Tab-separated table of C-alpha atoms and ligand atoms in Angstrom:
chain	number	residue	atom	x	y	z
Q	18	MET	CA	-29.914	-22.815	12.632
Q	19	LYS	CA	-29.054	-25.202	15.743
Q	20	ASN	CA	-27.107	-23.531	18.479
Q	21	LYS	CA	-24.271	-25.607	19.528
Q	22	PHE	CA	-22.576	-23.084	21.134
Q	23	ASN	CA	-23.681	-21.518	23.859
Q	24	ASN	CA	-28.087	-20.872	25.344
Q	25	LEU	CA	-28.396	-17.612	23.869
Q	26	THR	CA	-30.258	-16.957	20.972
Q	27	SER	CA	-29.499	-15.056	17.553
Q	28	LYS	CA	-30.218	-11.485	19.581
Q	29	GLU	CA	-28.273	-11.981	22.139
Q	30	TRP	CA	-25.528	-13.061	19.970
Q	31	LEU	CA	-25.202	-10.381	18.507
Q	32	PRO	CA	-23.946	-7.543	20.491
Q	33	PHE	CA	-21.690	-9.709	22.503
Q	34	GLN	CA	-20.263	-9.618	18.567
Q	35	LYS	CA	-18.273	-6.482	18.678
Q	36	SER	CA	-15.046	-5.789	19.608
Q	37	TRP	CA	-16.078	-3.022	22.306
Q	38	PHE	CA	-18.285	-2.294	24.915
Q	39	ARG	CA	-19.124	0.361	26.977
Q	40	PHE	CA	-18.479	-1.556	31.097
Q	41	ILE	CA	-20.746	-0.967	33.329
Q	42	SER	CA	-19.649	-3.435	35.662
Q	43	ASP	CA	-18.200	-5.959	37.308
Q	44	GLU	CA	-21.417	-8.342	37.307
Q	45	GLU	CA	-22.492	-7.596	34.024
Q	46	LEU	CA	-18.359	-7.503	32.503
Q	47	TYR	CA	-18.659	-11.016	34.289
Q	48	THR	CA	-22.442	-12.623	33.882
Q	49	SER	CA	-21.978	-10.759	29.015
Q	50	HIS	CA	-19.049	-13.473	29.545
Q	51	ILE	CA	-20.046	-16.647	31.197
Q	52	ARG	CA	-22.793	-16.735	29.620
Q	53	PHE	CA	-21.748	-16.547	25.553
Q	54	PHE	CA	-19.038	-18.771	26.425
Q	55	THR	CA	-20.095	-21.456	28.177
Q	56	LYS	CA	-23.275	-24.223	27.299
Q	57	PRO	CA	-24.375	-25.880	30.031
Q	58	HIS	CA	-25.442	-29.035	30.313
Q	59	GLN	CA	-26.183	-32.307	32.527
Q	60	ASP	CA	-22.798	-32.827	33.783
Q	61	ARG	CA	-22.479	-28.922	35.138
Q	62	PRO	CA	-19.005	-27.844	33.118
Q	63	VAL	CA	-16.146	-26.431	34.767
Q	64	PHE	CA	-15.418	-22.787	34.271
Q	65	LEU	CA	-12.694	-21.784	36.027
Q	66	TYR	CA	-11.160	-18.185	37.053
Q	67	ARG	CA	-8.313	-16.285	38.419
Q	68	GLY	CA	-8.976	-13.460	39.807
Q	69	PRO	CA	-9.713	-10.970	43.168
Q	70	GLN	CA	-13.742	-11.612	42.826
Q	71	GLY	CA	-14.710	-15.356	43.538
Q	72	GLU	CA	-17.611	-15.251	44.790
Q	73	LEU	CA	-19.176	-12.563	41.988
Q	74	ALA	CA	-18.029	-14.640	39.793
Q	75	GLU	CA	-19.319	-18.624	41.337
Q	76	LYS	CA	-22.804	-16.826	42.099
Q	77	ILE	CA	-23.136	-15.819	38.646
Q	78	CYS	CA	-21.853	-19.592	38.164
Q	79	VAL	CA	-24.213	-21.166	40.763
Q	80	LYS	CA	-26.646	-19.943	38.295
Q	81	GLN	CA	-25.905	-20.601	35.070
Q	82	ASP	CA	-25.281	-23.859	36.657
Q	83	LEU	CA	-21.103	-24.597	36.048
Q	84	SER	CA	-18.820	-25.954	38.060
Q	85	PHE	CA	-17.177	-23.702	39.538
Q	86	LEU	CA	-13.692	-24.011	40.377
Q	87	SER	CA	-10.862	-20.948	42.340
Q	88	TRP	CA	-7.704	-21.610	39.715
Q	89	ALA	CA	-6.272	-22.057	43.220
Q	90	ASP	CA	-8.080	-24.690	44.389
Q	91	TRP	CA	-8.262	-26.454	40.074
Q	92	MET	CA	-4.080	-25.820	40.409
Q	93	ASP	CA	-4.099	-28.917	43.199
Q	94	ALA	CA	-6.364	-30.537	41.819
Q	95	SER	CA	-4.777	-31.173	38.600
Q	96	LYS	CA	-1.405	-32.159	40.560
Q	97	ASP	CA	-3.091	-35.386	41.482
Q	98	ASP	CA	-5.955	-35.449	39.273
Q	99	THR	CA	-8.754	-35.230	40.822
Q	100	LEU	CA	-9.759	-32.978	38.141
Q	101	ASN	CA	-13.719	-34.376	37.093
Q	102	GLY	CA	-14.216	-32.745	34.556
Q	103	PRO	CA	-12.567	-30.937	31.563
Q	104	THR	CA	-13.054	-27.028	31.867
Q	105	GLN	CA	-15.856	-25.413	29.333
Q	106	TYR	CA	-14.500	-21.333	29.802
Q	107	ALA	CA	-12.029	-19.685	32.250
Q	108	ILE	CA	-11.566	-16.419	32.887
Q	109	ILE	CA	-8.241	-14.630	34.754
Q	110	ASP	CA	-8.847	-11.088	35.452
Q	111	LEU	CA	-6.081	-9.496	36.375
Q	112	ARG	CA	-6.738	-5.687	36.426
Q	113	GLU	CA	-6.199	-5.705	39.557
Q	114	GLU	CA	-3.145	-7.559	39.888
Q	115	ILE	CA	-1.815	-5.646	36.990
Q	116	ASP	CA	-1.586	-1.382	37.766
Q	117	GLU	CA	0.267	1.530	36.762
Q	118	ASN	CA	1.897	0.103	40.331
Q	119	THR	CA	3.475	-3.216	39.254
Q	120	THR	CA	7.035	-2.965	38.145
Q	121	LEU	CA	8.746	-4.678	35.083
Q	122	ASP	CA	9.943	-7.628	37.037
Q	123	GLU	CA	6.008	-8.153	38.994
Q	124	TYR	CA	4.747	-8.280	35.581
Q	125	GLU	CA	7.221	-9.991	34.120
Q	126	ALA	CA	6.821	-13.010	37.151
Q	127	ILE	CA	2.997	-12.352	36.524
Q	128	LYS	CA	3.442	-13.330	33.068
Q	129	ARG	CA	5.709	-15.896	33.989
Q	130	ASP	CA	2.441	-18.106	36.363
Q	131	VAL	CA	0.341	-16.884	33.783
Q	132	VAL	CA	2.141	-18.779	30.916
Q	133	ARG	CA	2.884	-21.651	32.692
Q	134	GLU	CA	-0.695	-22.323	33.637
Q	135	ALA	CA	-2.046	-21.915	31.407
Q	136	GLU	CA	0.050	-24.997	29.626
Q	137	THR	CA	-1.562	-26.696	32.163
Q	138	LEU	CA	-4.921	-25.984	31.847
Q	139	PHE	CA	-4.480	-26.093	27.681
Q	140	CYS	CA	-4.650	-30.371	28.730
Q	141	HIS	CA	-7.745	-29.810	30.863
Q	142	MET	CA	-9.396	-27.811	27.739
Q	143	GLU	CA	-12.590	-28.301	25.790
Q	144	HIS	CA	-12.240	-28.077	22.631
Q	145	ARG	CA	-12.604	-25.730	21.045
Q	146	ARG	CA	-13.332	-24.042	23.749
Q	147	PHE	CA	-12.062	-20.760	25.199
Q	148	ILE	CA	-10.482	-18.695	28.310
Q	149	THR	CA	-10.964	-14.979	28.325
Q	150	VAL	CA	-8.047	-12.441	30.263
Q	151	PHE	CA	-9.112	-9.599	31.470
Q	152	MET	CA	-6.414	-7.085	31.750
Q	153	ARG	CA	-4.834	-3.117	31.036
Q	154	ASN	CA	-2.134	-1.601	29.251
Q	155	VAL	CA	-1.042	0.350	31.808
Q	156	GLN	CA	1.391	4.021	31.973
Q	157	SER	CA	3.157	4.497	35.825
Q	158	GLU	CA	5.131	7.946	36.039
Q	159	ARG	CA	5.873	8.663	31.924
Q	160	SER	CA	6.527	5.483	30.905
Q	161	PHE	CA	4.022	3.511	28.831
Q	162	TYR	CA	3.405	-0.522	29.189
Q	163	PRO	CA	2.326	-2.447	26.939
Q	164	TYR	CA	1.905	-5.683	29.405
Q	165	ALA	CA	-1.324	-6.772	27.438
Q	166	TRP	CA	-0.504	-7.198	23.702
Q	167	ASP	CA	3.195	-8.760	25.491
Q	168	LEU	CA	0.953	-11.572	27.963
Q	169	ALA	CA	-1.670	-11.835	25.190
Q	170	GLN	CA	1.083	-12.708	21.964
Q	171	ASN	CA	3.210	-14.998	25.609
Q	172	LEU	CA	-0.424	-16.494	25.434
Q	173	ALA	CA	-0.566	-16.756	21.621
Q	174	GLY	CA	1.860	-20.114	22.270
Q	175	ILE	CA	-0.463	-22.061	24.128
Q	176	PHE	CA	-3.899	-21.549	23.494
Q	177	SER	CA	-5.078	-19.757	20.327
Q	178	ILE	CA	-5.447	-15.516	19.668
Q	179	LYS	CA	-8.993	-14.919	19.051
Q	180	ASP	CA	-10.338	-11.666	19.623
Q	181	GLU	CA	-10.322	-8.920	21.357
Q	182	LYS	CA	-13.249	-6.387	22.665
Q	183	VAL	CA	-12.079	-3.086	24.591
Q	184	ALA	CA	-14.212	-2.539	27.319
Q	185	CYS	CA	-14.366	1.310	27.414
Q	186	MET	CA	-15.276	3.323	30.431
Q	187	GLU	CA	-16.369	6.728	31.200
Q	188	GLU	CA	-13.937	7.462	34.274
Q	189	PRO	CA	-10.018	7.487	33.893
Q	190	LYS	CA	-9.108	4.835	36.743
Q	191	LYS	CA	-8.298	7.652	39.327
Q	192	GLU	CA	-3.822	6.650	39.804
Q	193	VAL	CA	-3.641	7.839	35.517
Q	194	ARG	CA	-4.571	11.103	35.962
Q	195	LYS	CA	-2.046	12.265	37.779
Q	196	SER	CA	0.295	10.177	35.746
Q	197	TRP	CA	1.530	12.621	31.652
Q	198	PHE	CA	-0.857	10.876	29.539
Q	199	GLU	CA	-4.453	12.017	31.338
Q	200	PRO	CA	-7.162	11.024	29.256
Q	201	GLU	CA	-10.241	11.454	30.572
Q	202	LYS	CA	-12.106	7.816	30.165
Q	203	ASP	CA	-10.037	4.940	30.654
Q	204	VAL	CA	-10.173	1.071	28.663
Q	205	PHE	CA	-9.320	-2.192	29.535
Q	206	TYR	CA	-9.184	-5.166	26.904
Q	207	SER	CA	-11.626	-8.848	27.208
Q	208	LEU	CA	-8.583	-11.229	25.513
Q	209	ASN	CA	-10.146	-14.058	24.183
Q	210	PHE	CA	-8.547	-16.826	23.246
Q	211	ARG	CA	-9.243	-20.936	21.767
Q	212	LYS	CA	-7.711	-24.417	22.143
Q	213	ASP	CA	-8.178	-25.174	18.322
Q	214	GLU	CA	-6.458	-27.445	15.727
Q	215	HIS	CA	-4.136	-24.334	15.270
Q	216	SER	CA	-2.834	-23.862	19.125
Q	217	GLY	CA	-0.148	-24.660	20.108
Q	218	GLY	CA	-0.573	-25.972	23.822
Q	219	THR	CA	3.718	-25.307	23.843
Q	220	PHE	CA	4.885	-22.444	24.974
Q	221	SER	CA	6.911	-21.380	21.493
Q	222	HIS	CA	6.434	-17.762	20.720
Q	223	PRO	CA	9.332	-16.397	20.627
Q	224	LYS	CA	9.292	-13.335	23.625
Q	225	LEU	CA	8.559	-9.844	22.481
Q	226	HIS	CA	11.168	-7.617	23.973
Q	227	PHE	CA	8.684	-4.556	23.717
Q	228	PHE	CA	9.766	-3.519	27.410
Q	229	SER	CA	13.147	-3.283	26.449
Q	230	ASN	CA	13.323	0.606	24.873
Q	231	THR	CA	14.397	2.191	27.317
Q	232	ARG	CA	13.307	6.017	25.101
Q	233	GLN	CA	9.963	5.406	26.460
Q	234	GLN	CA	10.859	7.556	29.632
Q	235	GLU	CA	11.611	10.442	27.198
Q	236	THR	CA	7.830	11.750	26.275
Q	237	ARG	CA	6.806	14.774	26.473
Q	238	GLU	CA	5.164	15.787	29.688
Q	239	ASN	CA	1.279	16.528	29.099
Q	240	PHE	CA	0.841	14.615	25.798
Q	241	GLY	CA	-2.638	13.636	25.754
Q	242	ASN	CA	-4.616	16.766	27.676
Q	243	GLY	CA	-7.236	16.635	25.772
Q	244	ILE	CA	-7.292	13.421	23.886
Q	245	SER	CA	-9.368	10.573	25.354
Q	246	LYS	CA	-7.889	6.969	24.911
Q	247	TRP	CA	-11.193	5.760	23.076
Q	248	PHE	CA	-14.196	8.091	21.200
Q	249	ILE	CA	-17.116	7.377	18.594
Q	250	LEU	CA	-16.944	9.262	15.978
Q	251	ARG	CA	-20.191	9.791	13.319
Q	252	PRO	CA	-18.439	10.681	9.401
Q	253	ARG	CA	-20.777	12.031	7.392
Q	254	SER	CA	-21.790	10.121	4.340
Q	255	ARG	CA	-19.192	9.902	1.775
Q	256	ASN	CA	-19.887	12.592	-0.904
Q	257	LYS	CA	-19.079	10.698	-4.785
Q	258	LYS	CA	-15.771	11.455	-5.071
Q	259	GLU	CA	-14.556	10.125	-1.562
Q	260	ILE	CA	-16.681	7.391	-2.026
Q	261	LEU	CA	-14.188	5.826	-4.762
Q	262	HIS	CA	-11.041	5.710	-2.864
Q	263	PRO	CA	-12.131	1.070	-0.578
Q	264	ALA	CA	-10.957	2.642	3.645
Q	265	LYS	CA	-10.931	6.660	4.248
Q	266	TYR	CA	-10.749	8.250	7.404
Q	267	PRO	CA	-13.269	10.489	7.801
Q	268	GLU	CA	-11.952	14.683	8.084
Q	269	ASN	CA	-13.428	14.725	11.785
Q	270	LEU	CA	-11.096	12.342	13.298
Q	271	VAL	CA	-8.108	14.087	11.358
Q	272	GLU	CA	-9.110	17.894	12.968
Q	273	MET	CA	-8.595	15.694	16.693
Q	274	PHE	CA	-5.243	14.238	16.081
Q	275	LEU	CA	-4.176	18.212	13.962
Q	276	ARG	CA	-6.208	19.425	17.420
Q	277	GLU	CA	-4.131	17.677	19.374
Q	278	PHE	CA	-0.061	17.353	18.051
Q	279	THR	CA	0.288	20.621	16.149
Q	280	GLY	CA	-0.319	24.653	15.689
Q	281	ALA	CA	-0.788	26.452	12.539
Q	282	GLY	CA	2.134	26.791	10.487
Q	283	ASP	CA	2.640	23.617	11.084
Q	284	ASN	CA	4.239	21.040	7.903
Q	285	VAL	CA	1.832	17.743	7.792
Q	286	PHE	CA	2.527	14.394	5.839
Q	287	ASP	CA	0.946	12.439	4.863
Q	288	PRO	CA	2.523	9.035	3.168
Q	289	MET	CA	-0.370	7.163	1.837
Q	290	SER	CA	-2.738	9.439	1.361
Q	291	GLY	CA	-5.620	8.526	-0.532
Q	292	THR	CA	-8.079	11.020	-1.102
Q	293	GLY	CA	-5.886	13.625	0.986
Q	294	SER	CA	-8.147	13.712	3.969
Q	295	THR	CA	-4.950	14.236	6.142
Q	296	GLN	CA	-3.024	17.334	3.931
Q	297	LEU	CA	-7.872	18.455	3.246
Q	298	GLY	CA	-7.940	18.978	7.234
Q	299	ALA	CA	-4.102	20.340	8.080
Q	300	LEU	CA	-5.493	22.945	5.174
Q	301	LYS	CA	-8.823	23.755	6.550
Q	302	MET	CA	-6.953	23.994	9.814
Q	303	ASN	CA	-3.957	26.184	8.688
Q	304	ARG	CA	-1.167	24.056	8.293
Q	305	ASN	CA	0.919	23.490	5.462
Q	306	ALA	CA	-0.551	20.315	4.220
Q	307	TYR	CA	2.418	17.754	1.932
Q	308	GLY	CA	1.776	13.636	1.271
Q	309	THR	CA	2.453	11.813	-1.243
Q	310	GLU	CA	-0.322	9.175	-2.814
Q	311	LEU	CA	0.804	5.895	-5.231
Q	312	SER	CA	-1.603	5.568	-7.308
Q	313	GLN	CA	-3.008	8.269	-9.876
Q	314	PHE	CA	-6.465	8.112	-9.610
Q	315	PHE	CA	-6.436	9.145	-5.919
Q	316	ALA	CA	-3.164	11.557	-6.073
Q	317	ASP	CA	-5.194	13.421	-8.861
Q	318	ILE	CA	-8.813	13.099	-5.787
Q	319	ALA	CA	-6.920	14.139	-3.198
Q	320	ARG	CA	-5.605	17.360	-5.440
Q	321	GLU	CA	-8.717	18.521	-6.478
Q	322	ARG	CA	-10.026	17.879	-2.259
Q	323	CYS	CA	-7.710	19.688	-1.717
Q	324	SER	CA	-7.479	22.520	-4.347
Q	325	GLU	CA	-11.785	22.871	-4.123
Q	326	TRP	CA	-10.451	23.646	-0.365
Q	327	ILE	CA	-7.866	27.275	-0.920
Q	328	ALA	CA	-9.432	28.506	-4.072
Q	329	PRO	CA	-12.924	27.328	-4.058
Q	330	THR	CA	-14.812	27.958	-7.721
Q	331	GLY	CA	-16.385	31.065	-8.304
Q	332	ASN	CA	-14.221	32.667	-5.607
Q	333	ASN	CA	-11.917	35.166	-6.149
Q	334	ASN	CA	-9.124	34.852	-3.746
Q	335	SER	CA	-8.915	38.802	-3.423
Q	336	SER	CA	-8.334	38.636	1.028
Q	337	GLY	CA	-4.763	38.354	0.604
Q	338	GLU	CA	-4.643	36.644	3.263
Q	339	SER	CA	-1.728	33.355	2.884
Q	340	LYS	CA	-3.047	30.753	2.116
Q	341	PRO	CA	-0.712	26.566	3.536
Q	342	GLU	CA	1.156	25.355	1.388
Q	343	CYS	CA	-0.444	22.276	-0.501
Q	344	ARG	CA	1.772	19.645	-1.867
Q	345	ILE	CA	0.529	16.304	-2.940
Q	346	MET	CA	3.246	13.938	-5.323
Q	347	VAL	CA	1.893	10.736	-6.663
Q	348	ARG	CA	5.236	8.448	-5.649
Q	349	ASP	CA	6.280	5.309	-4.043
Q	350	ALA	CA	6.850	6.236	0.134
Q	351	ARG	CA	9.665	4.444	0.243
Q	352	GLN	CA	10.708	6.852	-2.202
Q	353	VAL	CA	9.860	10.375	-0.753
Q	354	ASP	CA	13.711	12.308	0.609
Q	355	THR	CA	14.167	15.291	2.245
Q	356	SER	CA	14.457	17.522	-1.531
Q	357	ASP	CA	10.784	16.698	-1.443
Q	358	VAL	CA	9.011	17.582	1.506
Q	359	PRO	CA	10.133	20.941	4.529
Q	360	ALA	CA	11.009	19.245	7.827
Q	361	ILE	CA	7.704	17.781	8.957
Q	362	ASP	CA	6.599	18.390	12.269
Q	363	TYR	CA	3.990	15.436	12.127
Q	364	VAL	CA	2.053	12.558	9.812
Q	365	LEU	CA	-1.550	11.691	10.247
Q	366	THR	CA	-1.661	8.386	8.027
Q	367	SER	CA	-3.507	4.466	7.468
Q	368	PRO	CA	-2.174	2.044	5.694
Q	369	PRO	CA	-2.735	-0.821	3.216
Q	370	TYR	CA	-4.150	-3.638	5.980
Q	371	TRP	CA	-2.343	-6.013	4.473
Q	372	ASP	CA	-3.858	-7.495	1.783
Q	373	MET	CA	-7.491	-7.512	3.237
Q	374	LEU	CA	-9.075	-6.156	-0.518
Q	375	ASN	CA	-8.366	-8.645	-2.185
Q	376	MET	CA	-9.658	-11.006	-0.272
Q	377	LYS	CA	-13.318	-11.861	-2.980
Q	378	GLY	CA	-15.200	-12.998	-0.230
Q	379	ALA	CA	-14.970	-9.797	2.637
Q	380	GLU	CA	-18.892	-8.871	2.410
Q	381	ASN	CA	-17.602	-4.803	2.502
Q	382	GLN	CA	-16.461	-5.453	-1.502
Q	383	ALA	CA	-19.313	-7.375	-2.715
Q	384	LYS	CA	-21.025	-4.769	-1.663
Q	385	ARG	CA	-18.064	-2.382	-3.775
Q	386	LYS	CA	-17.971	-4.687	-6.366
Q	387	LYS	CA	-21.759	-4.668	-6.644
Q	388	LYS	CA	-21.810	-0.713	-7.290
Q	389	GLY	CA	-19.363	-0.795	-9.666
Q	390	LEU	CA	-16.861	0.787	-6.913
Q	391	GLN	CA	-13.264	0.104	-6.811
Q	392	THR	CA	-12.384	-2.435	-4.293
Q	393	SER	CA	-8.870	-2.493	-4.117
Q	394	TYR	CA	-5.944	0.165	-4.068
Q	395	SER	CA	-4.044	-0.545	-7.437
Q	396	GLY	CA	-2.457	-3.614	-9.372
Q	397	ASP	CA	0.758	-1.877	-9.182
Q	398	LYS	CA	3.471	-4.214	-7.116
Q	399	GLU	CA	4.921	-1.943	-5.186
Q	400	ASP	CA	1.576	-0.769	-3.254
Q	401	LEU	CA	1.915	-2.048	0.168
Q	402	GLY	CA	-1.258	-3.995	-0.463
Q	403	ASN	CA	-0.827	-6.350	-2.633
Q	404	ILE	CA	2.312	-8.296	-0.361
Q	405	ALA	CA	1.054	-11.905	0.655
Q	406	ASP	CA	3.226	-12.490	3.148
Q	407	TYR	CA	2.439	-11.077	6.634
Q	408	LYS	CA	5.722	-11.102	8.343
Q	409	ALA	CA	7.078	-9.248	4.549
Q	410	PHE	CA	4.528	-6.990	4.432
Q	411	VAL	CA	5.522	-5.443	8.048
Q	412	ASP	CA	8.451	-5.267	7.337
Q	413	GLU	CA	8.039	-3.363	4.783
Q	414	LEU	CA	5.775	-0.641	6.432
Q	415	THR	CA	7.651	-0.889	8.896
Q	416	LYS	CA	11.325	0.648	7.200
Q	417	ILE	CA	9.274	3.185	5.429
Q	418	TYR	CA	8.027	4.229	8.782
Q	419	LEU	CA	11.480	4.868	9.834
Q	420	SER	CA	12.107	6.505	6.856
Q	421	ILE	CA	10.028	9.374	7.083
Q	422	ALA	CA	10.361	9.178	10.760
Q	423	GLY	CA	13.985	10.557	9.228
Q	424	LEU	CA	12.027	13.056	7.638
Q	425	MET	CA	10.513	13.977	10.993
Q	426	LYS	CA	11.723	17.489	13.443
Q	427	PRO	CA	13.182	15.565	16.216
Q	428	GLY	CA	10.530	15.706	19.571
Q	429	ALA	CA	7.568	15.732	16.308
Q	430	TYR	CA	4.829	13.416	16.868
Q	431	MET	CA	3.456	10.522	13.694
Q	432	THR	CA	-0.348	9.133	14.595
Q	433	ILE	CA	-0.241	5.728	12.240
Q	434	VAL	CA	-4.419	5.129	11.641
Q	435	VAL	CA	-4.298	0.628	11.798
Q	436	LYS	CA	-6.614	-2.043	12.839
Q	437	ASN	CA	-5.929	-6.642	14.153
Q	438	ILE	CA	-6.623	-8.384	10.859
Q	439	LYS	CA	-8.840	-11.398	11.373
Q	440	LYS	CA	-7.763	-13.232	8.008
Q	441	LYS	CA	-9.100	-17.122	7.552
Q	442	GLY	CA	-10.009	-17.758	10.497
Q	443	ARG	CA	-6.454	-16.591	11.913
Q	444	ASN	CA	-5.664	-13.561	13.974
Q	445	TYR	CA	-2.795	-11.518	12.929
Q	446	PRO	CA	-2.398	-8.627	15.628
Q	447	PHE	CA	-0.911	-5.632	13.219
Q	448	ALA	CA	-1.752	-3.317	15.903
Q	449	TRP	CA	0.365	-4.485	18.182
Q	450	ASP	CA	3.486	-6.265	15.710
Q	451	LEU	CA	3.540	-2.215	13.782
Q	452	ALA	CA	4.469	-0.782	17.534
Q	453	HIS	CA	6.118	-2.905	18.177
Q	454	ALA	CA	8.830	-2.730	14.741
Q	455	LEU	CA	8.331	1.084	15.853
Q	456	GLN	CA	8.882	1.200	19.103
Q	457	GLN	CA	12.741	0.139	18.394
Q	458	GLN	CA	13.605	3.686	17.053
Q	459	LEU	CA	10.841	5.454	18.441
Q	460	ILE	CA	8.855	6.230	20.765
Q	461	LEU	CA	5.072	4.768	21.853
Q	462	LEU	CA	3.044	6.670	23.483
Q	463	PRO	CA	-0.333	5.026	24.548
Q	464	PRO	CA	-2.939	4.276	21.942
Q	465	VAL	CA	-6.164	5.822	21.221
Q	466	PHE	CA	-9.346	3.439	19.946
Q	467	TRP	CA	-11.074	5.562	17.288
Q	468	LEU	CA	-14.655	3.532	17.490
Q	469	GLN	CA	-17.698	2.507	15.473
Q	470	ASP	CA	-20.842	2.660	16.144
Q	471	ASP	CA	-22.446	3.336	13.325
Q	472	ILE	CA	-21.570	-0.043	11.274
Q	473	SER	CA	-24.385	-3.024	11.132
Q	474	ILE	CA	-23.229	-5.906	13.425
Q	475	ALA	CA	-22.863	-9.264	11.461
Q	476	PRO	CA	-23.328	-12.340	12.885
Q	477	TYR	CA	-20.138	-14.224	11.761
Q	478	GLY	CA	-20.210	-17.836	13.340
Q	479	TYR	CA	-23.744	-17.175	15.051
Q	480	GLY	CA	-24.400	-21.304	16.820
Q	481	ASN	CA	-20.737	-22.680	15.920
Q	482	THR	CA	-18.696	-20.082	17.701
Q	483	TRP	CA	-17.758	-16.358	18.372
Q	484	VAL	CA	-15.878	-14.161	15.767
Q	485	SER	CA	-16.425	-10.648	16.455
Q	486	ASN	CA	-17.078	-8.243	14.838
Q	487	THR	CA	-14.163	-5.799	14.289
Q	488	PHE	CA	-15.800	-2.190	15.371
Q	489	HIS	CA	-11.864	-0.440	16.774
Q	490	GLN	CA	-9.039	1.258	14.861
Q	491	TYR	CA	-6.112	2.096	16.923
Q	492	CYS	CA	-4.269	5.179	16.593
Q	493	LEU	CA	-0.798	4.677	17.800
Q	494	THR	CA	1.092	7.660	18.339
Q	495	PHE	CA	4.693	8.257	17.814
Q	496	GLN	CA	7.438	10.535	19.926
Q	497	LYS	CA	11.053	10.852	17.199
Q	498	PRO	CA	13.332	10.909	19.929
B	9	SAM	C1	-5.747	3.108	3.489
B	9	SAM	S1	-5.593	4.196	2.430
B	9	SAM	C2	-5.058	6.272	3.848
B	9	SAM	C3	-6.552	6.738	3.325
B	9	SAM	C4	-6.269	8.078	3.379
B	9	SAM	N1	-5.969	8.047	4.388
B	9	SAM	C5	-8.238	8.437	3.913
B	9	SAM	O1	-7.939	8.924	4.218
B	9	SAM	O2	-8.228	8.328	1.951
B	9	SAM	C6	-3.975	3.716	2.195
B	9	SAM	C7	-3.208	4.645	0.743
B	9	SAM	O3	-1.907	4.548	0.906
B	9	SAM	C8	-1.473	4.000	-0.931
B	9	SAM	N2	-0.857	3.303	-1.238
B	9	SAM	C9	-0.166	1.657	-0.428
B	9	SAM	N3	0.955	1.189	-0.691
B	9	SAM	C10	2.145	2.612	-1.290
B	9	SAM	C11	3.552	3.227	-0.879
B	9	SAM	N4	4.590	2.005	-1.737
B	9	SAM	N5	3.286	4.490	-1.595
B	9	SAM	C12	2.962	5.225	-1.641
B	9	SAM	N6	1.177	4.984	-1.010
B	9	SAM	C13	1.281	3.428	-1.187
B	9	SAM	C14	-2.166	3.240	-1.717
B	9	SAM	O4	-3.090	3.039	-2.734
B	9	SAM	C15	-3.727	3.982	-0.582
B	9	SAM	O5	-4.448	5.223	-0.946
């Protein structure tokens, strides 16, 4: 198949499609992005750069046979229309401009600038070509500011938001180590936008009030000392019962979060228990395990797994040791109240990812169908995975989490495993939207990325455009004030 998008072979194309990568150096970062997002030709397409590494970017650009323009020169040229050709690709590197010392006012000023310039850029951009923004969310003195999510949502009013990549660093950012969240390893984003038939062209997106919540200031000190901002899990293969569920998370993820947020004897709850991974993990660590699940089928599997652990077949359980309590209800999460569970110390959960399991085309779905496995959770209309409207889905889920938060002890934490969703060529930043909605009442802590490294990469979009394979999930943690 002819590659119309860049000059990469399919072998080179594939690794770039993974939605996360290990950061090695700026040179490698710029080179991989420029090579992927450009297709040089004799008219020497324009590459535009804003950031602190102009010389490096220009050097790479010359090697790739592109016309390099710095942002400032380009702005001047665009004013008096002396631009000699449309821009094929732009990089905006804000990693130095926005850091933990950036105040909210300073950030707002940079954002206004970038958004205004992006509007001008939109008019000079080749159709179906990309801009990339490198930046990070920021943690300053005990507060978390999701600047990257905020800017992305704003730019999405102009360009179509296509995809994100997570750049994983081995080291923490030096300054971060002093603050209240002390991850061993840092991350930043490569946020990618495209000019296409869905793009707005003018900034019309409502401003998200990510920062209106002063509760961000109330977070406990020393959160996250045992947790790194990103981690790779290689889960063991699932057993016969577990594989019946289309989307369970691995036990080692459960263990990791329980170790961080709970102690022995605590009450752990999952409002959408699935096959009971949260409860089983809790029991193994001597925590009380509670939960609810809409589907009788999955609740039965969850109960069976947990009772096997509490009283394994053939074990007469004569040790006399007190066992943690376990109770999994078959009920709509909306119907749980204080009479059903003791005050909760920690919630670990994962929702249906909108109605994605009902999408017949999904590759994984086809494989499951072939094996005779269930491809959706249920046909039940109370099943959140059956709500077709995105906004209605996020609203309903938010209501559920807030009502569960009502059952939590003050100061208790809730971790939700989610991901951003791509559906029919559009991007729905589900993780960010959910974080934004819950942040109105709960304290949002820095997210942690669960990275998947054991799935083969599919060549989506090869030769035409960039569509990533989403191999990173967000573990969003909130604290009840
Ligand atoms: C992503 S799965 C959870 C998987 C689970 N963490 C595990 O590891 O097995 C989401 C679950 O939510 C359940 N669910 C959907 N709507 C629900 C509702 N209204 N109340 C309770 N559970 C619901 C689905 O049946 C599904 O099992």
